[in-house]
XYZ file of C-alpha atoms in Angstrom:
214
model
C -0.227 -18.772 -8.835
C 0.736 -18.178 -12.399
C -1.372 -18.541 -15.778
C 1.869 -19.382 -17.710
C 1.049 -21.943 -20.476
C 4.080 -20.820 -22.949
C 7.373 -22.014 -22.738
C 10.011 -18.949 -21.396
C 11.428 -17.061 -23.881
C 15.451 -16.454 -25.313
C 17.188 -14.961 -22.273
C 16.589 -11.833 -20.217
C 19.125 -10.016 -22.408
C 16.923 -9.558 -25.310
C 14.058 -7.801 -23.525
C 14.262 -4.906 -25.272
C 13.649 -6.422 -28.548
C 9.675 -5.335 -29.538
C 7.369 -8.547 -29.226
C 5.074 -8.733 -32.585
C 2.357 -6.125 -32.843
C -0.818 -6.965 -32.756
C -2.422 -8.115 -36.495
C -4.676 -5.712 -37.339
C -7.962 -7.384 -37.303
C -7.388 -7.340 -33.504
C -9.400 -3.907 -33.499
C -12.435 -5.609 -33.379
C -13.575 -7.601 -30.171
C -14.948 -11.039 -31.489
C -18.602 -11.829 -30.623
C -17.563 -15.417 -29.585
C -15.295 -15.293 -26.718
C -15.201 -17.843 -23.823
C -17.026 -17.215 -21.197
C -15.980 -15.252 -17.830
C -16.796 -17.511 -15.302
C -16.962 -14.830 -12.357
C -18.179 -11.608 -13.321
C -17.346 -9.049 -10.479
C -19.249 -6.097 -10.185
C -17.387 -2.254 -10.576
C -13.374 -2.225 -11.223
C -10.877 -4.334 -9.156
C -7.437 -4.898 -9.597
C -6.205 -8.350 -11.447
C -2.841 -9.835 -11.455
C -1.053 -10.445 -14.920
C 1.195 -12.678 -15.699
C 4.001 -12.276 -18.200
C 7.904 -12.853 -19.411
C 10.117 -12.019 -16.740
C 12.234 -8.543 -18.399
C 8.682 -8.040 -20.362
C 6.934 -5.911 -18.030
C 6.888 -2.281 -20.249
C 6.379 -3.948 -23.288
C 3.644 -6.084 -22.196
C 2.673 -2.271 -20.260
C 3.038 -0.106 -23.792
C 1.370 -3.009 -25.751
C -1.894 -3.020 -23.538
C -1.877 0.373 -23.154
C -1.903 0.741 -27.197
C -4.509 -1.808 -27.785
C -6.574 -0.236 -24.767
C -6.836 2.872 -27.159
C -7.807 1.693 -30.551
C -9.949 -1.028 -29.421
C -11.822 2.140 -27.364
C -11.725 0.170 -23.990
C -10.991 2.857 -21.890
C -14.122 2.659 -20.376
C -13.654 -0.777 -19.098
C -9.892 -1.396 -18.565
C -9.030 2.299 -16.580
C -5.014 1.712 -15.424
C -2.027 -0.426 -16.002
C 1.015 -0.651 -13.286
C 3.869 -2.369 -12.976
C 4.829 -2.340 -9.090
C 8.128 -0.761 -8.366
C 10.248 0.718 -5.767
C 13.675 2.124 -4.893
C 17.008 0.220 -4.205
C 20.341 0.998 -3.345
C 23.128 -1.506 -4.287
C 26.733 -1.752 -3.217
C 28.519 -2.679 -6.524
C 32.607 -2.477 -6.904
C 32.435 -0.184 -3.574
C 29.750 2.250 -4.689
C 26.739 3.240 -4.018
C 23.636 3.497 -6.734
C 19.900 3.883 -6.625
C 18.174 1.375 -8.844
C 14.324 0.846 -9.370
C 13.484 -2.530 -9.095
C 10.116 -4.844 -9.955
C 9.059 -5.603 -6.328
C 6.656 -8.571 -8.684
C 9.774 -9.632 -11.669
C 6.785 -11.381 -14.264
C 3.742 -9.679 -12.698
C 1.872 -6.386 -14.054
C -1.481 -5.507 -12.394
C -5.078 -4.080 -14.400
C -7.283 -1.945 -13.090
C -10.870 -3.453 -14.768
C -14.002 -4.094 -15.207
C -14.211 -7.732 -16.102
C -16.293 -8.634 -18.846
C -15.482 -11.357 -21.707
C -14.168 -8.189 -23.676
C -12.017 -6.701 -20.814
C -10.596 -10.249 -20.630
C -10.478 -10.925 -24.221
C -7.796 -7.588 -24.737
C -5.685 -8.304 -21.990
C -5.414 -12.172 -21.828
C -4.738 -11.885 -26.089
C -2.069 -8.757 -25.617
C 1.569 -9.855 -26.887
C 3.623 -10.800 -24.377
C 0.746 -11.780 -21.411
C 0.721 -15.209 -20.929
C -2.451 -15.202 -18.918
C -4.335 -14.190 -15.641
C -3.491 -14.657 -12.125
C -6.489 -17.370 -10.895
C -7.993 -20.725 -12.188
C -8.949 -21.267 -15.599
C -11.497 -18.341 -16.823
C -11.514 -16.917 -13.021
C -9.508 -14.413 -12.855
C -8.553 -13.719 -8.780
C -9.100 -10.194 -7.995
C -6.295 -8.300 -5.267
C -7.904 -7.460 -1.796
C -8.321 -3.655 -0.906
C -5.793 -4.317 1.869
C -3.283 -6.624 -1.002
C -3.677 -3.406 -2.825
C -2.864 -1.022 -0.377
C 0.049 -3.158 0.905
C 1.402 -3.093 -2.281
C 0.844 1.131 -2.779
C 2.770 1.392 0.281
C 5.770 -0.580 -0.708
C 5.640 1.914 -3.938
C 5.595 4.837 -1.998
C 8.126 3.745 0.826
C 10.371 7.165 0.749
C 13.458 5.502 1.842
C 14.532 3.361 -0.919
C 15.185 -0.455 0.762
C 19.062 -1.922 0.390
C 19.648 -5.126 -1.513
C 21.373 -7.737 0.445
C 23.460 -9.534 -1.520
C 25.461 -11.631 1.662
C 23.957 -14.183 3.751
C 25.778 -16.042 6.731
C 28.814 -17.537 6.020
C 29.699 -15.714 3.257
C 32.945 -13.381 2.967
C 32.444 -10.320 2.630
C 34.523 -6.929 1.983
C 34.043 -4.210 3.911
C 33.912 -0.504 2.260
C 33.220 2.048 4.476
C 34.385 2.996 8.139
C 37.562 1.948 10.226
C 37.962 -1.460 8.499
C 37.499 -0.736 5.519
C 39.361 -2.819 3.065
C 39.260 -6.288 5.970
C 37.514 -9.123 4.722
C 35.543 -11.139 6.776
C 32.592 -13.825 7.508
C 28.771 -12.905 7.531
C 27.826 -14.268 10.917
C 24.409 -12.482 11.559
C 22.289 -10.549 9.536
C 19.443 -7.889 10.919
C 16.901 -6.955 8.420
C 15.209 -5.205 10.951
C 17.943 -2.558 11.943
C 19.545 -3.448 8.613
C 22.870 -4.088 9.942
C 25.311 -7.368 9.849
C 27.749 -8.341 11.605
C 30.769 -10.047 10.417
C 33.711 -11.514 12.006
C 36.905 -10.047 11.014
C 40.450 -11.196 11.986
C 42.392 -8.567 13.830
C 45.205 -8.857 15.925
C 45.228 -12.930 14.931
C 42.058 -13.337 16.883
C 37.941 -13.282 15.307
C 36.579 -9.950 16.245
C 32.822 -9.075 15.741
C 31.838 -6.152 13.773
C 28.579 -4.744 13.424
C 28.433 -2.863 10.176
C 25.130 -1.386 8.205
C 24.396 -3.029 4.851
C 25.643 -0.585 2.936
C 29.348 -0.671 4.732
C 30.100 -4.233 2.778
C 29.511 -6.647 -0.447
C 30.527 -9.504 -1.697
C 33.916 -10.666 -1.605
């Protein structure tokens, strides 16, 4: 479903480092741009794609160009979709925010060849989500789907197990055992692991929180 026609970039760890700004003759729209093949009518949502570890830069840089080109009247928000996590890392707990879509940013626009020309020409976007010079606008109900999972008040647990793993577990009566990831209920967002005790396999059912990797 991606637009990406560049090759990936150095690794993830050099994110933060700013991608060129834009040359300055980059104020002015060109008259010549390619045509939009499907002009929709009113502001939609539309799926960007960029660098995975890019997201606020390619954010900052379209929000920047949005101003001095003056296209606030066409391109109206920019969002990168994000949402609470708690981890279990070295036996403690932390609260991290996480890109529910790592390489994705969505614009709220009006599509027009020059609402396409800014975005699709920022630094760091490698292109539109859809085919060729169509970008795919979200559904109302992909939209709202997606608002929800930013708005979720409990923050969702990362699972970082799956059966037949070892785990450790931290928390509660065993903590400390070590044991084997035999089912896992995202659901009720508990797992149960088999832990030796007494020389025999005992089943414990544990919340996701109560163990990590061994």
């Amino acid at each position: 479903m991606d637009d990406n026609t560049a090759e990936q970039p150095a690794p993830v760890e050099t994110v933060d480092s700013d991608p060129k700004p834009a040359a300055s003759s980059e104020t002015q729209i060109p008259t010549d741009l390619p045509p939009v093949e499907a002009i929709v009518e009113g502001p939609a949502w539309y799926v960007i794609h960029c660098y995975s570890g890019y997201e606020n830069k390619v954010r900052h840089n379209l929000e920047q160009r949005i101003e001095t080109m003056g296209m606030k009247d066409r391109i109206f928000d920019v969002v990168i979709p994000t949402q609470e996590e708690i981890e279990v890392k070295d036996g403690k707990r932390r609260t991290v925010e996480r890109h529910i879509f790592p390489g994705y940013v969505l614009v709220n626009l009006t599509l027009s060849e020059e609402s396409w020309y800014v975005v699709r020409n920022t630094p760091g976007v490698t292109g539109f989500v859809g085919m060729g010079n169509n970008p795919t606008p979200l559904r109302p109900e992909e939209v709202a789907q997606i608002v929800k999972r930013m708005e979720a008040e409990a923050p969702t647990v990362k699972v970082t197990f799956k059966v037949g793993e070892r785990v450790r577990i931290v928390d509660g009566p065993f903590n400390d055992f070590r044991g084997t990831v035999a089912e896992i209920d995202m659901e009720r967002t508990k797992v149960r692991v088999m832990v030796s005790f007494f020389g025999r396999e005992t089943p414990v059912e544990l919340d996701f929180l109560q163990v990590e990797k061994a």
